[in-house]
CSV table of N, CA and C in Angstrom, one decimal:
chain,number,residue,atom,x,y,z
C,167,MET,N,98.8,133.2,37.3
C,167,MET,CA,97.9,132.7,38.3
C,167,MET,C,98.2,133.3,39.6
C,168,ASP,N,97.2,134.0,40.2
C,168,ASP,CA,97.4,134.6,41.5
C,168,ASP,C,97.0,133.6,42.6
C,169,ILE,N,97.8,133.5,43.6
C,169,ILE,CA,97.5,132.6,44.7
C,169,ILE,C,97.2,133.5,45.9
C,170,GLU,N,96.1,133.3,46.6
C,170,GLU,CA,95.8,134.0,47.8
C,170,GLU,C,96.0,133.1,49.0
C,171,ILE,N,96.8,133.6,49.9
C,171,ILE,CA,97.1,132.8,51.1
C,171,ILE,C,96.0,133.1,52.1
C,172,PRO,N,95.3,132.1,52.6
C,172,PRO,CA,94.3,132.3,53.5
C,172,PRO,C,94.8,132.9,54.9
C,173,THR,N,94.1,133.8,55.4
C,173,THR,CA,94.5,134.3,56.7
C,173,THR,C,93.8,133.6,57.8
C,174,TYR,N,94.5,133.5,58.9
C,174,TYR,CA,94.0,132.8,60.1
C,174,TYR,C,93.8,133.8,61.2
C,175,PRO,N,92.6,134.1,61.6
C,175,PRO,CA,92.4,135.1,62.6
C,175,PRO,C,93.2,134.9,63.9
C,176,ARG,N,93.8,136.0,64.4
C,176,ARG,CA,94.7,135.9,65.5
C,176,ARG,C,94.0,135.5,66.8
C,177,ASP,N,92.7,135.8,66.9
C,177,ASP,CA,91.9,135.3,68.1
C,177,ASP,C,91.7,133.8,68.1
C,178,ALA,N,91.5,133.3,66.9
C,178,ALA,CA,91.3,131.8,66.7
C,178,ALA,C,92.6,131.2,67.0
C,179,ALA,N,93.7,131.7,66.5
C,179,ALA,CA,95.1,131.2,66.8
C,179,ALA,C,95.4,131.2,68.3
C,180,LYS,N,95.0,132.3,69.0
C,180,LYS,CA,95.2,132.3,70.4
C,180,LYS,C,94.5,131.2,71.1
C,181,ARG,N,93.2,130.9,70.8
C,181,ARG,CA,92.5,129.8,71.4
C,181,ARG,C,93.2,128.5,71.1
C,182,ARG,N,93.7,128.3,69.9
C,182,ARG,CA,94.4,127.1,69.5
C,182,ARG,C,95.6,126.9,70.4
C,183,ILE,N,96.4,128.0,70.6
C,183,ILE,CA,97.6,127.9,71.4
C,183,ILE,C,97.2,127.6,72.9
C,184,GLU,N,96.2,128.3,73.4
C,184,GLU,CA,95.7,128.1,74.8
C,184,GLU,C,95.3,126.6,75.0
C,185,TYR,N,94.6,126.0,74.0
C,185,TYR,CA,94.3,124.6,74.1
C,185,TYR,C,95.5,123.7,74.1
C,186,PHE,N,96.5,124.1,73.3
C,186,PHE,CA,97.8,123.3,73.3
C,186,PHE,C,98.5,123.4,74.6
C,187,ILE,N,98.5,124.6,75.2
C,187,ILE,CA,99.1,124.8,76.6
C,187,ILE,C,98.3,124.0,77.6
C,188,ALA,N,97.0,123.9,77.5
C,188,ALA,CA,96.2,123.2,78.5
C,188,ALA,C,96.4,121.7,78.5
C,189,ARG,N,97.0,121.2,77.4
C,189,ARG,CA,97.3,119.7,77.3
C,189,ARG,C,98.4,119.3,78.3
C,190,LEU,N,99.4,120.2,78.5
C,190,LEU,CA,100.5,119.9,79.4
C,190,LEU,C,100.7,121.2,80.2
C,191,PRO,N,99.8,121.5,81.1
C,191,PRO,CA,100.0,122.8,81.8
C,191,PRO,C,101.0,122.8,82.9
C,192,ALA,N,101.6,124.0,83.1
C,192,ALA,CA,102.6,124.2,84.2
C,192,ALA,C,102.3,125.6,84.7
C,193,LYS,N,102.5,125.8,86.0
C,193,LYS,CA,102.3,127.1,86.6
C,193,LYS,C,103.6,127.9,86.6
C,194,ILE,N,103.5,129.1,86.1
C,194,ILE,CA,104.7,130.0,86.2
C,194,ILE,C,104.2,131.3,86.8
C,195,THR,N,105.2,132.1,87.4
C,195,THR,CA,104.9,133.4,87.9
C,195,THR,C,105.7,134.4,87.1
C,196,PHE,N,105.0,135.3,86.5
C,196,PHE,CA,105.6,136.3,85.6
C,196,PHE,C,104.9,137.7,85.9
C,197,ARG,N,105.7,138.7,86.2
C,197,ARG,CA,105.2,140.0,86.5
C,197,ARG,C,104.2,140.0,87.7
C,198,ASP,N,104.6,139.2,88.7
C,198,ASP,CA,103.8,139.1,89.9
C,198,ASP,C,102.4,138.5,89.7
C,199,ALA,N,102.2,137.8,88.6
C,199,ALA,CA,100.9,137.1,88.4
C,199,ALA,C,101.2,135.7,88.0
C,200,GLU,N,100.3,134.8,88.4
C,200,GLU,CA,100.5,133.4,88.0
C,200,GLU,C,99.8,133.1,86.7
C,201,TYR,N,100.5,132.4,85.8
C,201,TYR,CA,99.9,132.0,84.5
C,201,TYR,C,100.1,130.5,84.3
C,202,THR,N,99.2,130.0,83.5
C,202,THR,CA,99.4,128.6,83.0
C,202,THR,C,100.1,128.6,81.7
C,203,ALA,N,101.2,127.9,81.6
C,203,ALA,CA,102.1,127.9,80.5
C,203,ALA,C,102.4,126.5,80.1
C,204,ARG,N,103.1,126.3,79.0
C,204,ARG,CA,103.6,125.0,78.6
C,204,ARG,C,105.1,125.0,78.6
C,205,VAL,N,105.8,124.2,79.4
C,205,VAL,CA,107.2,124.2,79.5
C,205,VAL,C,107.8,122.9,78.8
C,206,ALA,N,108.8,123.1,78.1
C,206,ALA,CA,109.5,122.0,77.4
C,206,ALA,C,111.0,122.3,77.2
C,207,LEU,N,111.7,121.2,77.0
C,207,LEU,CA,113.1,121.4,76.7
C,207,LEU,C,113.2,121.8,75.2
C,208,PRO,N,114.2,122.6,74.9
C,208,PRO,CA,114.3,123.0,73.5
C,208,PRO,C,114.9,121.8,72.7
C,209,SER,N,114.7,121.9,71.4
C,209,SER,CA,115.2,120.9,70.5
C,209,SER,C,116.7,120.9,70.5
C,210,PHE,N,117.3,119.9,69.9
C,210,PHE,CA,118.8,119.9,69.9
C,210,PHE,C,119.3,121.1,69.1
C,211,ALA,N,118.7,121.4,67.9
C,211,ALA,CA,119.1,122.5,67.1
C,211,ALA,C,119.0,123.8,67.9
C,212,ARG,N,118.0,124.0,68.7
C,212,ARG,CA,117.8,125.2,69.5
C,212,ARG,C,118.8,125.2,70.6
C,213,LYS,N,119.1,124.1,71.2
C,213,LYS,CA,120.1,124.0,72.3
C,213,LYS,C,121.5,124.5,71.7
C,214,THR,N,121.8,124.0,70.5
C,214,THR,CA,123.1,124.4,69.9
C,214,THR,C,123.1,125.9,69.7
C,215,GLN,N,122.0,126.5,69.2
C,215,GLN,CA,121.9,127.9,69.0
C,215,GLN,C,122.0,128.7,70.3
C,216,LEU,N,121.4,128.2,71.3
C,216,LEU,CA,121.5,128.9,72.6
C,216,LEU,C,122.9,128.8,73.2
C,217,ALA,N,123.5,127.7,73.0
C,217,ALA,CA,124.9,127.6,73.5
C,217,ALA,C,125.9,128.5,72.8
C,218,GLY,N,125.6,128.7,71.5
C,218,GLY,CA,126.5,129.5,70.6
C,218,GLY,C,126.2,131.0,70.8
C,219,VAL,N,124.9,131.4,71.0
C,219,VAL,CA,124.6,132.8,71.1
C,219,VAL,C,124.7,133.3,72.6
C,220,TRP,N,124.2,132.5,73.5
C,220,TRP,CA,124.2,133.0,74.9
C,220,TRP,C,125.1,132.2,75.8
C,221,GLY,N,125.7,131.2,75.4
C,221,GLY,CA,126.5,130.4,76.2
C,221,GLY,C,125.8,129.6,77.3
C,222,ILE,N,124.5,129.3,77.0
C,222,ILE,CA,123.7,128.6,78.0
C,222,ILE,C,123.4,127.2,77.4
C,223,ALA,N,123.3,126.2,78.3
C,223,ALA,CA,122.9,124.9,77.8
C,223,ALA,C,121.8,124.3,78.7
C,224,ASP,N,121.3,125.1,79.7
C,224,ASP,CA,120.3,124.6,80.5
C,224,ASP,C,119.0,125.3,80.3
C,225,GLY,N,118.7,125.8,79.1
C,225,GLY,CA,117.5,126.6,78.9
C,225,GLY,C,116.3,125.8,78.8
C,226,LEU,N,115.2,126.4,78.9
C,226,LEU,CA,113.8,125.9,78.7
C,226,LEU,C,113.1,126.7,77.7
C,227,GLU,N,112.1,126.2,77.1
C,227,GLU,CA,111.2,127.0,76.2
C,227,GLU,C,109.8,126.9,76.9
C,228,ILE,N,109.2,128.1,77.0
C,228,ILE,CA,108.0,128.3,77.7
C,228,ILE,C,107.0,128.9,76.7
C,229,MET,N,105.9,128.3,76.5
C,229,MET,CA,104.8,128.8,75.6
C,229,MET,C,103.8,129.5,76.6
C,230,LEU,N,103.6,130.8,76.3
C,230,LEU,CA,102.8,131.6,77.2
C,230,LEU,C,101.8,132.4,76.4
C,231,SER,N,100.6,132.5,76.9
C,231,SER,CA,99.5,133.3,76.4
C,231,SER,C,99.2,134.4,77.4
C,232,LEU,N,99.5,135.7,77.1
C,232,LEU,CA,99.2,136.8,78.0
C,232,LEU,C,97.9,137.4,77.7
C,233,PRO,N,97.3,138.1,78.7
C,233,PRO,CA,96.0,138.8,78.6
C,233,PRO,C,96.0,139.9,77.5
C,234,GLU,N,94.9,140.2,77.1
C,234,GLU,CA,94.7,141.3,76.1
C,234,GLU,C,95.4,142.6,76.5
C,235,ASN,N,96.1,143.2,75.6
C,235,ASN,CA,96.8,144.5,75.8
C,235,ASN,C,98.0,144.4,76.7
C,236,ALA,N,98.5,143.2,77.0
C,236,ALA,CA,99.7,143.1,77.8
C,236,ALA,C,100.9,143.4,76.9
C,237,GLU,N,101.9,144.0,77.5
C,237,GLU,CA,103.1,144.2,76.8
C,237,GLU,C,103.9,142.9,76.6
C,238,PRO,N,104.6,142.8,75.5
C,238,PRO,CA,105.4,141.6,75.2
C,238,PRO,C,106.5,141.5,76.3
C,239,PRO,N,106.9,140.3,76.6
C,239,PRO,CA,108.0,140.1,77.5
C,239,PRO,C,109.3,140.7,77.0
C,240,LYS,N,110.1,141.2,77.9
C,240,LYS,CA,111.4,141.9,77.4
C,240,LYS,C,112.6,141.0,77.7
C,241,PRO,N,113.3,140.5,76.7
C,241,PRO,CA,114.5,139.7,76.9
C,241,PRO,C,115.6,140.4,77.6
C,242,ASP,N,116.3,139.7,78.5
C,242,ASP,CA,117.4,140.3,79.3
C,242,ASP,C,117.0,141.4,80.2
C,243,ARG,N,115.7,141.6,80.4
C,243,ARG,CA,115.2,142.6,81.4
C,243,ARG,C,114.2,142.1,82.4
C,244,GLU,N,113.6,140.9,82.1
C,244,GLU,CA,112.6,140.4,82.9
C,244,GLU,C,112.9,138.9,83.3
C,245,THR,N,112.3,138.5,84.4
C,245,THR,CA,112.5,137.1,84.8
C,245,THR,C,111.1,136.5,85.1
C,246,LEU,N,111.2,135.2,85.3
C,246,LEU,CA,109.9,134.5,85.7
C,246,LEU,C,110.3,133.4,86.6
C,247,GLU,N,109.4,132.8,87.3
C,247,GLU,CA,109.6,131.7,88.2
C,247,GLU,C,108.9,130.5,87.8
C,248,TYR,N,109.5,129.4,87.9
C,248,TYR,CA,108.9,128.1,87.5
C,248,TYR,C,109.6,127.0,88.4
C,249,ALA,N,108.8,126.2,89.0
C,249,ALA,CA,109.2,125.1,89.9
C,249,ALA,C,110.2,125.5,90.9
C,250,GLY,N,109.9,126.7,91.5
C,250,GLY,CA,110.8,127.1,92.6
C,250,GLY,C,112.1,127.8,92.2
C,251,ALA,N,112.3,127.9,90.9
C,251,ALA,CA,113.6,128.5,90.4
C,251,ALA,C,113.3,129.8,89.6
C,252,THR,N,114.2,130.7,89.6
C,252,THR,CA,114.1,131.9,88.8
C,252,THR,C,114.8,131.8,87.5
C,253,TYR,N,114.2,132.2,86.4
C,253,TYR,CA,114.7,132.1,85.1
C,253,TYR,C,114.8,133.5,84.5
C,254,ASP,N,115.9,133.8,83.7
C,254,ASP,CA,116.1,135.0,83.0
C,254,ASP,C,115.5,134.8,81.6
C,255,ILE,N,114.7,135.7,81.1
C,255,ILE,CA,114.2,135.6,79.7
C,255,ILE,C,115.3,136.0,78.7
C,256,LYS,N,115.7,135.0,77.9
C,256,LYS,CA,116.8,135.3,76.9
C,256,LYS,C,116.3,135.6,75.6
C,257,ASP,N,115.1,135.1,75.1
C,257,ASP,CA,114.6,135.3,73.8
C,257,ASP,C,113.1,135.2,73.8
C,258,VAL,N,112.5,136.1,73.0
C,258,VAL,CA,111.0,136.1,72.9
C,258,VAL,C,110.7,136.0,71.4
C,259,GLN,N,109.9,135.0,71.1
C,259,GLN,CA,109.4,134.8,69.7
C,259,GLN,C,107.9,134.9,69.8
C,260,GLU,N,107.4,135.8,68.9
C,260,GLU,CA,105.9,136.0,68.8
C,260,GLU,C,105.3,134.9,68.0
C,261,MET,N,104.2,134.4,68.6
C,261,MET,CA,103.5,133.3,67.9
C,261,MET,C,102.3,133.9,67.1
C,262,ASP,N,101.6,133.1,66.3
C,262,ASP,CA,100.6,133.6,65.5
C,262,ASP,C,99.3,134.0,66.2
C,263,GLY,N,99.2,133.6,67.5
C,263,GLY,CA,98.1,134.0,68.3
C,263,GLY,C,98.3,135.3,68.9
C,264,LYS,N,97.3,136.1,69.1
C,264,LYS,CA,97.4,137.4,69.7
C,264,LYS,C,97.9,137.3,71.1
C,265,ASN,N,99.0,138.0,71.4
C,265,ASN,CA,99.6,138.0,72.8
C,265,ASN,C,100.1,136.7,73.2
C,266,CYS,N,100.6,135.8,72.3
C,266,CYS,CA,101.1,134.5,72.5
C,266,CYS,C,102.6,134.5,72.2
C,267,TYR,N,103.4,133.9,73.0
C,267,TYR,CA,104.9,134.0,72.9
C,267,TYR,C,105.5,132.7,73.2
C,268,THR,N,106.6,132.4,72.6
C,268,THR,CA,107.5,131.3,73.1
C,268,THR,C,108.7,132.0,73.7
C,269,LEU,N,109.0,131.7,74.9
C,269,LEU,CA,110.1,132.3,75.7
C,269,LEU,C,111.2,131.3,75.8
C,270,THR,N,112.4,131.7,75.5
C,270,THR,CA,113.6,130.9,75.8
C,270,THR,C,114.2,131.5,77.1
C,271,VAL,N,114.3,130.6,78.1
C,271,VAL,CA,114.8,131.1,79.4
C,271,VAL,C,116.0,130.3,79.9
C,272,SER,N,116.7,130.9,80.8
C,272,SER,CA,117.9,130.3,81.4
C,272,SER,C,117.9,130.5,82.9
C,273,LYS,N,118.2,129.4,83.6
C,273,LYS,CA,118.2,129.4,85.1
C,273,LYS,C,119.2,130.4,85.6
C,274,ILE,N,118.8,131.2,86.6
C,274,ILE,CA,119.7,132.2,87.2
C,274,ILE,C,120.5,131.5,88.3
């Protein structure tokens, strides 16, 4: 018996992620542009991983939808600003939506 896994269009996934971001929006500045993102504290498991890998315990996770054809964020090379503080991007996870990412950041 063959099972076919249904595909979910990346554009539709991007809209779903943008709606999720809009429920708890936060303004961030990334690459000299202001974006609406969703900011949250990482889960306990993620905090443990962050502390073990990067030695940080004060990280945040930021869900971000970038414009069409934007380059993905570069970990350990780029920063962003949120709530008057500068954060170093430590990890970038691509989401199912086109140009959507979950960034793990650490305060500088």
